[in-house]
């Protein structure tokens, strides 16, 4: 696309677009729709990106040759060898201008990306963790846990508040105990999590269970004092059979969901979580059949949810409370968005909760019932209070037109979120030896894990786990430390440990200058300790 006057400053490097060559929907006769690009080359770029015929086009003013091709259905923009998939573009001749504007915006964004910094560790502490505990290791910040816990406990409420830690985000006993000592209770997602919390010293009456699989031993948990939220009609029926006349909570799917990705959205018609709101008559039938008392209504729409959607669902949840005059508690779940990267925003609980206070007061005026509020944060409490300390164990290059890869002694075995969601985590190079400052000279790298798996990618494009990107960070060399920030929640608990027979990593709680090992590194023979040998006769 011909450069608009004065735009060259926005394109300091060559910016390219992958253009779809053939679009039968727009050109049923196969004729060429005019769209001028200046050609750079016609060979595919060696990155796992577009899965359609493509041509690489130079949109910078340095190329002299022009070629006509069909307008692109989608584009992938490059800065150097950094790639990011763009949105689908509008039809017709205007597409060429759209590509130019899109690439201009993306390059401006790429060139302004700041090198991320350490959050709570110092370079010396990172080196000390490597020396004393080894890498990879998870590290958690005691001060950060307490700070976030205090913010959650200050959530605006009208008639009382219970904060429950979503322990699935990181179930280590030390973390459970830190929050328990602050007055934070527990949200469990399986019967085994309940048992684990009890073993960690959490009183059963401080535990609430909302689960996709109601365990066969749920009656034992209820008898100990654990609260149950029935998440399906079947679960409600089973509870009624075991505890006729008992008190129960009911989790509803309010028909609306919101999450940071489609994989973390747990509301709406595409989600199996909770009882679909239109099945309310069936819920009432089961409640009447077993003379149950619904004392809690529970809704949760997703992790990383939009605050506006969360507030809307709060109102919908209050409407469900009106259907049961025995309800005294409304649990609105968690999922508050947390910005891990410096450019990402976090939900301010002191702001998002204010409209909910007014809604609870209005409900009280209408019904005479002052509902108790429960929330279930996990990511909010832990995400930025944790990191993975790792070592750069190798560096490889794929040439001038390729990338420089940092190979870590960690990966999806400790940090699955990038491979699963395309999640972004700050990556900070700390020079070997624990110098007083992190690396200052900047470079760009693709960061990969140690698994024999092409999907073990630590630096994918945002929301695109299969698209590699180069990330700006301090200049690195083999033997340096790489700290992966934002790894407190859904990392240790949601890893692919034991893949390629890598043992479970250690966990450390950092309390000022004190390092407390809260999980030892697994001895590798423990990986197969439960295997049972075949009898010799079976091998003949």
Short mmCIF file of C-alpha atoms in Angstrom, two decimals:
data_model
loop_
_atom_site.label_atom_id
_atom_site.label_comp_id
_atom_site.label_asym_id
_atom_site.label_seq_id
_atom_site.Cartn_x
_atom_site.Cartn_y
_atom_site.Cartn_z
CA UNK A 1 0.00 0.00 0.00
CA UNK A 2 1.36 3.38 -0.91
CA UNK A 3 2.49 5.20 2.21
CA UNK A 4 0.42 8.21 3.25
CA UNK A 5 2.43 11.39 3.46
CA UNK A 6 4.34 11.77 6.71
CA UNK A 7 3.72 8.20 7.89
CA UNK A 8 7.27 6.90 7.51
CA UNK A 9 8.13 7.64 11.13
CA UNK A 10 5.53 5.11 12.20
CA UNK A 11 7.28 2.35 10.29
CA UNK A 12 10.91 2.30 11.48
CA UNK A 13 11.33 -1.28 10.28
CA UNK A 14 9.84 -3.26 7.44
CA UNK A 15 6.34 -4.32 8.23
CA UNK A 16 4.79 -7.17 6.32
CA UNK A 17 1.34 -8.65 5.84
CA UNK A 18 0.48 -12.22 4.92
CA UNK A 19 -2.27 -11.89 2.32
CA UNK A 20 -4.79 -14.51 1.38
CA UNK A 21 -4.33 -15.14 -2.34
CA UNK A 22 -7.67 -16.66 -3.16
CA UNK A 23 -11.03 -15.94 -1.62
CA UNK A 24 -13.81 -17.84 -3.45
CA UNK A 25 -16.49 -16.16 -1.35
CA UNK A 26 -15.48 -12.74 -2.64
CA UNK A 27 -14.46 -13.86 -6.12
CA UNK A 28 -16.57 -16.84 -7.25
CA UNK A 29 -15.16 -16.72 -10.79
CA UNK A 30 -11.60 -16.70 -9.46
CA UNK A 31 -10.95 -13.25 -10.91
CA UNK A 32 -8.40 -10.99 -9.25
CA UNK A 33 -9.76 -8.23 -7.07
CA UNK A 34 -7.37 -5.29 -7.31
CA UNK A 35 -5.26 -4.44 -4.28
CA UNK A 36 -1.76 -3.03 -4.67
CA UNK A 37 1.12 -4.21 -2.49
CA UNK A 38 4.84 -3.74 -2.84
CA UNK A 39 6.41 -7.17 -2.90
CA UNK A 40 9.23 -8.16 -0.61
CA UNK A 41 9.33 -11.90 -1.36
CA UNK A 42 6.95 -14.74 -2.09
CA UNK A 43 8.35 -17.51 0.14
CA UNK A 44 6.53 -18.50 3.32
CA UNK A 45 7.89 -17.17 6.61
CA UNK A 46 9.25 -20.02 8.80
CA UNK A 47 6.85 -19.54 11.68
CA UNK A 48 3.74 -21.46 12.73
CA UNK A 49 1.16 -18.85 11.81
CA UNK A 50 -1.34 -18.68 8.97
CA UNK A 51 -2.77 -21.92 7.64
CA UNK A 52 -3.79 -20.64 4.22
CA UNK A 53 -1.99 -19.77 0.94
CA UNK A 54 0.01 -16.68 1.57
CA UNK A 55 2.33 -14.08 0.10
CA UNK A 56 4.60 -11.85 2.13
CA UNK A 57 4.17 -8.21 1.22
CA UNK A 58 6.33 -5.26 2.22
CA UNK A 59 4.31 -2.22 3.20
CA UNK A 60 7.35 -0.08 4.01
CA UNK A 61 8.50 2.67 1.66
CA UNK A 62 11.84 0.92 1.00
CA UNK A 63 10.55 -1.54 -1.60
CA UNK A 64 10.41 -0.47 -5.23
CA UNK A 65 8.47 -3.28 -6.88
CA UNK A 66 4.69 -3.30 -6.87
CA UNK A 67 2.43 -6.28 -7.43
CA UNK A 68 -1.32 -6.66 -7.60
CA UNK A 69 -3.03 -9.41 -5.64
CA UNK A 70 -6.38 -10.17 -4.14
CA UNK A 71 -7.24 -8.28 -0.95
CA UNK A 72 -6.38 -10.27 2.19
CA UNK A 73 -9.04 -12.01 4.20
CA UNK A 74 -6.75 -11.94 7.21
CA UNK A 75 -3.27 -10.66 7.89
CA UNK A 76 -0.32 -11.35 10.11
CA UNK A 77 1.93 -8.40 10.86
CA UNK A 78 5.65 -8.61 11.47
CA UNK A 79 8.23 -6.46 13.19
CA UNK A 80 11.50 -8.10 12.35
CA UNK A 81 10.54 -11.72 12.91
CA UNK A 82 7.85 -11.02 15.50
CA UNK A 83 4.42 -12.17 14.44
CA UNK A 84 0.90 -11.47 15.58
CA UNK A 85 -2.32 -12.49 13.87
CA UNK A 86 -4.68 -9.68 13.00
CA UNK A 87 -8.45 -9.61 12.89
CA UNK A 88 -10.40 -10.35 9.74
CA UNK A 89 -10.61 -7.32 7.49
CA UNK A 90 -13.53 -5.69 5.71
CA UNK A 91 -14.33 -6.73 2.14
CA UNK A 92 -13.44 -4.87 -1.05
CA UNK A 93 -10.73 -2.48 -2.16
CA UNK A 94 -10.64 -0.77 1.25
CA UNK A 95 -8.78 -3.79 2.61
CA UNK A 96 -5.41 -2.50 1.44
CA UNK A 97 -5.79 0.66 3.51
CA UNK A 98 -7.06 -1.45 6.41
CA UNK A 99 -3.91 -3.57 6.30
CA UNK A 100 -1.76 -0.45 6.32
CA UNK A 101 -3.57 1.06 9.30
CA UNK A 102 -3.54 -2.26 11.13
CA UNK A 103 0.17 -2.84 10.61
CA UNK A 104 1.00 0.74 11.53
CA UNK A 105 -0.87 0.35 14.81
CA UNK A 106 0.75 -2.98 15.59
CA UNK A 107 4.27 -1.76 14.88
CA UNK A 108 3.76 1.29 17.07
CA UNK A 109 2.60 -1.06 19.82
CA UNK A 110 5.51 -3.45 19.28
CA UNK A 111 8.14 -0.76 19.38
CA UNK A 112 6.76 0.72 22.59
CA UNK A 113 6.66 -2.55 24.53
CA UNK A 114 8.67 -2.05 27.70
CA UNK A 115 11.07 -4.59 29.11
CA UNK A 116 9.36 -6.10 32.15
CA UNK A 117 10.93 -5.79 35.61
CA UNK A 118 11.09 -8.01 38.69
CA UNK A 119 8.03 -7.70 40.93
CA UNK A 120 9.02 -8.81 44.41
CA UNK A 121 12.33 -10.63 44.07
CA UNK A 122 15.68 -8.90 43.85
CA UNK A 123 18.40 -10.30 41.58
CA UNK A 124 20.25 -11.45 44.71
CA UNK A 125 17.17 -13.28 46.03
CA UNK A 126 16.61 -14.95 42.67
CA UNK A 127 20.20 -16.20 42.67
CA UNK A 128 19.84 -17.32 46.28
CA UNK A 129 16.75 -19.37 45.43
CA UNK A 130 18.67 -21.03 42.59
CA UNK A 131 21.64 -21.74 44.86
CA UNK A 132 19.75 -22.97 47.91
CA UNK A 133 16.69 -24.63 46.37
CA UNK A 134 17.52 -25.11 42.69
CA UNK A 135 15.61 -24.35 39.52
CA UNK A 136 12.92 -24.48 38.43
CA UNK A 137 11.23 -23.29 41.63
CA UNK A 138 8.02 -21.46 42.34
CA UNK A 139 8.43 -18.45 44.62
CA UNK A 140 5.57 -16.71 46.45
CA UNK A 141 5.64 -13.33 48.17
CA UNK A 142 4.24 -13.31 51.72
CA UNK A 143 3.74 -9.53 51.64
CA UNK A 144 1.91 -9.79 48.32
CA UNK A 145 -0.42 -12.52 49.59
CA UNK A 146 -1.33 -10.47 52.64
CA UNK A 147 -1.79 -7.27 50.66
CA UNK A 148 -4.18 -8.90 48.19
CA UNK A 149 -5.97 -10.71 50.98
CA UNK A 150 -6.59 -7.39 52.75
CA UNK A 151 -7.99 -5.88 49.55
CA UNK A 152 -10.39 -8.81 49.14
CA UNK A 153 -11.54 -8.54 52.76
CA UNK A 154 -12.34 -4.87 52.13
CA UNK A 155 -14.72 -5.73 49.26
CA UNK A 156 -17.76 -3.40 49.48
CA UNK A 157 -20.75 -5.12 51.04
CA UNK A 158 -24.09 -4.17 52.54
CA UNK A 159 -24.78 -6.79 55.21
CA UNK A 160 -21.66 -8.86 55.76
CA UNK A 161 -18.93 -10.57 53.70
CA UNK A 162 -17.16 -13.91 53.52
CA UNK A 163 -14.10 -14.17 51.31
CA UNK A 164 -13.29 -17.68 50.13
CA UNK A 165 -9.94 -18.48 48.56
CA UNK A 166 -10.39 -20.52 45.36
CA UNK A 167 -7.81 -23.08 46.40
CA UNK A 168 -7.61 -24.67 42.95
CA UNK A 169 -5.44 -21.70 41.96
CA UNK A 170 -2.67 -23.00 44.27
CA UNK A 171 -3.52 -25.50 47.01
CA UNK A 172 -0.23 -25.60 48.94
CA UNK A 173 -0.95 -25.94 52.67
CA UNK A 174 1.24 -22.96 53.56
CA UNK A 175 -0.79 -20.68 51.30
CA UNK A 176 -4.07 -22.00 52.71
CA UNK A 177 -2.79 -21.32 56.23
CA UNK A 178 -1.67 -17.77 55.41
CA UNK A 179 -5.15 -16.91 54.17
CA UNK A 180 -6.89 -18.83 56.97
CA UNK A 181 -5.00 -16.75 59.54
CA UNK A 182 -6.36 -13.62 57.82
CA UNK A 183 -9.96 -14.83 58.18
CA UNK A 184 -10.31 -16.00 54.58
CA UNK A 185 -12.25 -19.23 54.11
CA UNK A 186 -11.98 -21.85 51.36
CA UNK A 187 -13.73 -22.56 48.06
CA UNK A 188 -12.98 -26.14 46.97
CA UNK A 189 -13.60 -27.61 43.52
CA UNK A 190 -13.35 -31.32 44.33
CA UNK A 191 -13.86 -33.62 47.26
CA UNK A 192 -10.13 -34.22 47.33
CA UNK A 193 -9.47 -30.50 47.67
CA UNK A 194 -11.77 -30.51 50.71
CA UNK A 195 -9.79 -33.35 52.27
CA UNK A 196 -6.53 -31.59 51.44
CA UNK A 197 -7.69 -28.37 53.08
CA UNK A 198 -8.80 -30.24 56.20
CA UNK A 199 -5.38 -31.93 56.37
CA UNK A 200 -3.83 -28.45 56.19
CA UNK A 201 -5.74 -27.43 59.31
CA UNK A 202 -8.72 -25.65 57.76
CA UNK A 203 -11.93 -26.26 59.77
CA UNK A 204 -14.45 -28.18 57.62
CA UNK A 205 -17.15 -25.61 58.39
CA UNK A 206 -14.97 -22.99 56.67
CA UNK A 207 -14.99 -24.93 53.40
CA UNK A 208 -17.54 -24.69 50.60
CA UNK A 209 -17.60 -27.28 47.80
CA UNK A 210 -18.80 -26.47 44.27
CA UNK A 211 -17.73 -29.25 41.94
CA UNK A 212 -18.19 -30.78 38.52
CA UNK A 213 -17.98 -34.22 40.16
CA UNK A 214 -19.79 -34.67 43.44
CA UNK A 215 -17.65 -37.34 45.17
CA UNK A 216 -19.03 -40.63 46.37
CA UNK A 217 -17.93 -39.63 49.87
CA UNK A 218 -19.68 -36.24 49.87
CA UNK A 219 -21.93 -37.29 52.77
CA UNK A 220 -18.86 -37.70 54.99
CA UNK A 221 -17.76 -34.16 54.10
CA UNK A 222 -21.21 -32.75 54.90
CA UNK A 223 -21.26 -34.56 58.23
CA UNK A 224 -17.93 -32.93 59.07
CA UNK A 225 -19.45 -29.50 58.41
CA UNK A 226 -18.50 -28.78 54.78
CA UNK A 227 -21.05 -26.74 52.81
CA UNK A 228 -22.22 -28.11 49.46
CA UNK A 229 -23.46 -26.15 46.45
CA UNK A 230 -25.35 -28.47 44.09
CA UNK A 231 -24.10 -27.76 40.57
CA UNK A 232 -26.56 -29.94 38.62
CA UNK A 233 -30.01 -31.44 39.02
CA UNK A 234 -28.39 -34.83 39.58
CA UNK A 235 -26.22 -33.45 42.38
CA UNK A 236 -29.26 -31.80 43.99
CA UNK A 237 -31.17 -35.10 43.79
CA UNK A 238 -28.25 -36.99 45.38
CA UNK A 239 -28.00 -34.45 48.17
CA UNK A 240 -31.73 -34.69 48.83
CA UNK A 241 -31.55 -38.49 49.00
CA UNK A 242 -28.69 -38.32 51.51
CA UNK A 243 -29.96 -35.38 53.57
CA UNK A 244 -33.74 -34.95 53.33
CA UNK A 245 -34.76 -31.75 55.09
CA UNK A 246 -31.17 -30.47 54.90
CA UNK A 247 -29.72 -27.10 54.00
CA UNK A 248 -28.05 -26.80 50.61
CA UNK A 249 -26.65 -24.25 48.19
CA UNK A 250 -27.49 -24.22 44.49
CA UNK A 251 -25.17 -23.05 41.75
CA UNK A 252 -26.95 -21.61 38.74
CA UNK A 253 -25.75 -20.82 35.25
CA UNK A 254 -27.40 -17.40 34.80
CA UNK A 255 -27.23 -17.59 31.00
CA UNK A 256 -24.34 -15.18 30.70
CA UNK A 257 -20.59 -15.69 30.99
CA UNK A 258 -17.34 -13.81 30.68
CA UNK A 259 -13.70 -14.87 30.86
CA UNK A 260 -10.23 -13.83 29.83
CA UNK A 261 -10.42 -16.54 27.14
CA UNK A 262 -13.09 -18.93 25.89
CA UNK A 263 -11.48 -21.61 28.03
CA UNK A 264 -12.03 -19.63 31.23
CA UNK A 265 -15.63 -18.61 30.52
CA UNK A 266 -17.90 -20.74 32.73
CA UNK A 267 -21.28 -19.15 32.04
CA UNK A 268 -23.77 -19.09 29.19
CA UNK A 269 -25.19 -21.78 26.93
CA UNK A 270 -21.73 -23.10 26.04
CA UNK A 271 -20.86 -23.92 29.65
CA UNK A 272 -21.73 -27.03 31.68
CA UNK A 273 -21.10 -25.29 35.02
CA UNK A 274 -24.14 -24.85 37.25
CA UNK A 275 -27.84 -25.47 36.70
CA UNK A 276 -29.23 -23.67 33.67
CA UNK A 277 -31.45 -20.85 34.93
CA UNK A 278 -34.43 -21.99 32.85
CA UNK A 279 -34.45 -25.26 34.83
CA UNK A 280 -35.60 -23.38 37.94
CA UNK A 281 -38.95 -25.27 38.03
CA UNK A 282 -37.11 -28.60 38.17
CA UNK A 283 -34.93 -27.27 40.99
CA UNK A 284 -38.04 -26.33 42.95
CA UNK A 285 -39.53 -29.79 42.34
CA UNK A 286 -36.48 -31.54 43.80
CA UNK A 287 -36.34 -29.10 46.72
CA UNK A 288 -39.99 -29.81 47.52
CA UNK A 289 -39.56 -33.57 47.03
CA UNK A 290 -36.88 -33.77 49.73
CA UNK A 291 -38.03 -30.80 51.85
CA UNK A 292 -34.68 -29.10 51.28
CA UNK A 293 -33.87 -25.54 52.34
CA UNK A 294 -31.95 -23.59 49.72
CA UNK A 295 -29.86 -21.24 51.85
CA UNK A 296 -27.25 -20.17 49.29
CA UNK A 297 -27.40 -19.17 45.64
CA UNK A 298 -24.08 -19.39 43.80
CA UNK A 299 -23.07 -18.00 40.42
CA UNK A 300 -19.65 -17.75 38.79
CA UNK A 301 -19.21 -16.63 35.18
CA UNK A 302 -15.49 -17.04 34.50
CA UNK A 303 -11.90 -16.14 35.27
CA UNK A 304 -10.73 -12.77 33.98
CA UNK A 305 -14.32 -11.64 33.54
CA UNK A 306 -15.43 -8.23 32.35
CA UNK A 307 -16.37 -6.13 35.42
CA UNK A 308 -19.49 -4.80 33.68
CA UNK A 309 -20.70 -8.32 32.88
CA UNK A 310 -19.93 -9.41 36.44
CA UNK A 311 -22.05 -6.57 37.80
CA UNK A 312 -24.91 -7.46 35.45
CA UNK A 313 -24.83 -11.09 36.55
CA UNK A 314 -24.93 -9.91 40.17
CA UNK A 315 -28.36 -8.43 39.49
CA UNK A 316 -29.51 -11.59 37.72
CA UNK A 317 -28.32 -13.64 40.71
CA UNK A 318 -30.40 -11.53 43.09
CA UNK A 319 -33.45 -12.36 40.97
CA UNK A 320 -32.71 -16.05 41.55
CA UNK A 321 -32.54 -15.39 45.31
CA UNK A 322 -36.11 -14.07 45.13
CA UNK A 323 -37.25 -17.56 44.10
CA UNK A 324 -36.32 -19.07 47.49
CA UNK A 325 -37.38 -17.28 50.66
CA UNK A 326 -34.93 -19.40 52.67
CA UNK A 327 -31.82 -17.97 50.93
CA UNK A 328 -29.62 -15.91 53.24
CA UNK A 329 -26.34 -15.93 51.28
CA UNK A 330 -25.45 -14.99 47.72
CA UNK A 331 -22.09 -16.19 46.43
CA UNK A 332 -21.01 -14.22 43.35
CA UNK A 333 -17.88 -16.28 42.66
CA UNK A 334 -14.62 -14.65 41.64
CA UNK A 335 -12.77 -14.30 38.36
CA UNK A 336 -11.68 -10.70 38.85
CA UNK A 337 -9.33 -9.69 36.08
CA UNK A 338 -5.66 -9.32 37.03
CA UNK A 339 -3.12 -7.64 34.77
CA UNK A 340 0.05 -9.69 34.75
CA UNK A 341 1.80 -7.61 32.11
CA UNK A 342 2.68 -3.97 32.76
CA UNK A 343 0.29 -2.90 29.98
CA UNK A 344 -2.68 -4.88 31.34
CA UNK A 345 -5.28 -3.50 33.73
CA UNK A 346 -6.64 -5.13 36.87
CA UNK A 347 -10.12 -4.98 38.34
CA UNK A 348 -10.39 -2.57 41.27
CA UNK A 349 -12.53 -4.41 43.84
CA UNK A 350 -13.27 -1.20 45.74
CA UNK A 351 -14.94 0.12 42.58
CA UNK A 352 -16.61 -2.95 41.07
CA UNK A 353 -18.32 -3.81 44.37
CA UNK A 354 -20.06 -0.48 44.94
CA UNK A 355 -23.06 -1.08 42.63
CA UNK A 356 -23.51 -4.51 44.24
CA UNK A 357 -23.92 -2.85 47.65
CA UNK A 358 -26.76 -0.75 46.32
CA UNK A 359 -28.37 -3.80 44.68
CA UNK A 360 -28.25 -5.73 47.98
CA UNK A 361 -29.85 -2.79 49.79
CA UNK A 362 -32.60 -2.55 47.20
CA UNK A 363 -33.22 -6.30 47.55
CA UNK A 364 -33.50 -5.89 51.33
CA UNK A 365 -36.04 -3.09 50.95
CA UNK A 366 -38.14 -5.22 48.60
CA UNK A 367 -37.97 -8.53 50.49
CA UNK A 368 -36.97 -7.72 54.04
CA UNK A 369 -33.96 -10.04 53.70
CA UNK A 370 -30.43 -8.78 54.26
CA UNK A 371 -28.31 -11.14 52.18
CA UNK A 372 -24.78 -12.08 53.20
CA UNK A 373 -22.25 -11.76 50.37
CA UNK A 374 -19.59 -14.33 49.48
CA UNK A 375 -16.84 -13.93 46.90
CA UNK A 376 -14.27 -16.50 45.73
CA UNK A 377 -11.08 -14.87 44.43
CA UNK A 378 -8.14 -17.00 43.36
CA UNK A 379 -6.18 -15.23 40.65
CA UNK A 380 -6.77 -11.88 42.37
CA UNK A 381 -5.12 -13.09 45.56
CA UNK A 382 -2.19 -14.93 44.07
CA UNK A 383 -1.32 -14.20 40.44
CA UNK A 384 1.24 -11.42 40.87
CA UNK A 385 2.43 -12.70 44.24
CA UNK A 386 4.16 -15.65 42.58
CA UNK A 387 6.79 -16.39 39.95
CA UNK A 388 8.88 -19.22 38.53
CA UNK A 389 12.64 -18.94 38.94
CA UNK A 390 14.37 -20.81 36.10
CA UNK A 391 17.72 -21.11 34.38
CA UNK A 392 18.49 -20.49 30.71
CA UNK A 393 20.12 -23.80 29.85
CA UNK A 394 20.59 -23.31 26.11
CA UNK A 395 20.27 -20.81 23.25
CA UNK A 396 19.76 -21.65 19.58
CA UNK A 397 19.19 -19.63 16.43
CA UNK A 398 17.43 -20.28 13.14
CA UNK A 399 19.41 -17.74 11.18
CA UNK A 400 19.07 -14.12 10.17
CA UNK A 401 15.50 -14.56 8.96
CA UNK A 402 14.54 -16.70 11.94
CA UNK A 403 14.72 -16.32 15.70
CA UNK A 404 16.96 -16.67 18.71
CA UNK A 405 15.42 -19.13 21.15
CA UNK A 406 16.05 -19.27 24.88
CA UNK A 407 15.65 -22.83 26.14
CA UNK A 408 14.69 -23.02 29.79
CA UNK A 409 14.99 -25.73 32.42
CA UNK A 410 11.23 -25.26 32.87
CA UNK A 411 8.22 -24.93 30.59
CA UNK A 412 4.76 -26.41 30.45
CA UNK A 413 5.79 -28.72 33.29
CA UNK A 414 5.55 -25.65 35.57
CA UNK A 415 3.82 -22.99 33.46
CA UNK A 416 1.06 -24.38 31.24
CA UNK A 417 -1.00 -21.20 30.80
CA UNK A 418 0.90 -19.86 27.74
CA UNK A 419 0.58 -23.20 25.92
CA UNK A 420 -3.07 -23.58 26.91
CA UNK A 421 -4.44 -20.05 26.61
CA UNK A 422 -1.76 -18.00 24.91
CA UNK A 423 -1.41 -16.21 28.26
CA UNK A 424 1.21 -13.51 28.68
CA UNK A 425 3.70 -13.62 31.55
CA UNK A 426 6.43 -11.04 32.21
CA UNK A 427 9.84 -12.58 31.47
CA UNK A 428 12.82 -11.00 33.26
CA UNK A 429 16.47 -11.90 32.69
CA UNK A 430 18.70 -11.83 35.77
CA UNK A 431 22.43 -12.09 35.01
CA UNK A 432 24.14 -15.10 36.57
CA UNK A 433 25.76 -14.31 39.89
CA UNK A 434 22.95 -12.19 41.31
CA UNK A 435 24.28 -8.76 40.34
CA UNK A 436 22.53 -5.83 41.98
CA UNK A 437 20.50 -5.06 38.86
CA UNK A 438 18.65 -7.08 36.26
CA UNK A 439 19.96 -7.15 32.69
CA UNK A 440 19.75 -3.68 31.14
CA UNK A 441 20.85 -4.19 27.50
CA UNK A 442 17.77 -5.14 25.50
CA UNK A 443 17.32 -8.01 23.07
CA UNK A 444 14.41 -9.98 21.62
CA UNK A 445 13.95 -13.71 22.08
CA UNK A 446 11.49 -16.53 21.65
CA UNK A 447 11.30 -18.39 24.97
CA UNK A 448 10.57 -22.12 24.95
CA UNK A 449 10.38 -24.87 27.52
CA UNK A 450 12.34 -28.07 27.99
CA UNK A 451 9.67 -30.53 26.87
CA UNK A 452 9.85 -32.46 23.61
CA UNK A 453 6.71 -30.70 22.48
CA UNK A 454 6.44 -27.89 19.94
CA UNK A 455 3.59 -26.46 21.99
CA UNK A 456 5.91 -25.86 24.95
CA UNK A 457 6.04 -22.17 24.12
CA UNK A 458 6.48 -19.64 26.92
CA UNK A 459 6.22 -16.54 24.69
CA UNK A 460 3.21 -17.07 22.41
CA UNK A 461 1.18 -14.29 20.85
CA UNK A 462 -1.47 -12.92 23.16
CA UNK A 463 -4.37 -15.36 23.15
CA UNK A 464 -2.76 -17.48 20.42
CA UNK A 465 -0.87 -20.41 21.95
CA UNK A 466 0.35 -21.71 18.57
CA UNK A 467 1.82 -18.40 17.37
CA UNK A 468 5.38 -17.64 18.39
CA UNK A 469 6.52 -14.14 19.23
CA UNK A 470 9.79 -12.54 20.14
CA UNK A 471 9.70 -10.80 23.48
CA UNK A 472 11.84 -7.81 24.48
CA UNK A 473 13.91 -8.49 27.58
CA UNK A 474 17.37 -8.01 28.96
CA UNK A 475 20.16 -9.49 26.86
CA UNK A 476 20.69 -13.07 27.99
CA UNK A 477 23.28 -15.79 27.91
CA UNK A 478 23.37 -19.44 28.90
CA UNK A 479 23.46 -19.76 32.67
CA UNK A 480 21.47 -16.61 33.39
CA UNK A 481 18.28 -16.73 35.44
CA UNK A 482 14.91 -16.08 33.84
CA UNK A 483 12.12 -15.13 36.22
CA UNK A 484 8.62 -15.78 34.89
CA UNK A 485 6.36 -13.37 36.74
CA UNK A 486 2.60 -13.58 37.29
CA UNK A 487 2.88 -17.31 38.04
CA UNK A 488 1.24 -17.46 41.46
CA UNK A 489 -2.19 -18.69 40.34
CA UNK A 490 -3.05 -21.68 38.13
CA UNK A 491 0.56 -22.62 37.52
CA UNK A 492 1.80 -25.01 40.20
CA UNK A 493 -1.70 -26.48 40.48
CA UNK A 494 -2.29 -26.67 36.71
CA UNK A 495 0.94 -27.96 35.22
CA UNK A 496 1.92 -30.95 33.10
CA UNK A 497 4.37 -32.19 35.69
CA UNK A 498 5.96 -35.57 34.95
CA UNK A 499 5.71 -35.07 31.19
CA UNK A 500 9.07 -36.28 29.79
CA UNK A 501 9.54 -37.56 33.37
CA UNK A 502 10.52 -34.18 34.75
CA UNK A 503 10.00 -34.20 38.54
CA UNK A 504 7.77 -31.80 40.44
CA UNK A 505 9.39 -28.42 41.12
CA UNK A 506 10.01 -26.96 44.57
CA UNK A 507 7.94 -24.15 46.07
CA UNK A 508 9.37 -21.35 48.22
CA UNK A 509 7.62 -18.68 50.30
CA UNK A 510 9.61 -15.43 50.44
CA UNK A 511 9.09 -13.51 53.67
CA UNK A 512 11.43 -10.52 53.61
CA UNK A 513 14.92 -12.00 53.57
CA UNK A 514 13.66 -15.39 54.73
CA UNK A 515 13.14 -18.26 52.29
CA UNK A 516 10.75 -20.97 53.48
CA UNK A 517 10.66 -24.13 51.38
CA UNK A 518 6.96 -25.08 51.38
CA UNK A 519 7.32 -27.99 48.95
CA UNK A 520 10.49 -29.97 48.40
CA UNK A 521 11.69 -30.80 44.92
CA UNK A 522 10.49 -34.26 44.02
CA UNK A 523 13.04 -37.06 43.94
CA UNK A 524 12.68 -38.33 40.38
CA UNK A 525 12.19 -41.98 41.35
CA UNK A 526 8.96 -40.96 43.08
CA UNK A 527 7.50 -40.34 39.63
CA UNK A 528 7.07 -44.05 38.98
CA UNK A 529 6.77 -45.20 42.62
CA UNK A 530 3.15 -46.31 42.13
CA UNK A 531 3.82 -48.36 39.01
CA UNK A 532 3.29 -52.09 39.38
CA UNK A 533 5.54 -54.51 37.51
CA UNK A 534 4.02 -57.09 35.21
CA UNK A 535 4.46 -60.71 36.21
CA UNK A 536 7.17 -62.47 34.27
CA UNK A 537 4.61 -64.79 32.70
CA UNK A 538 2.87 -61.85 31.02
CA UNK A 539 6.05 -60.93 29.15
CA UNK A 540 6.48 -64.33 27.51
#
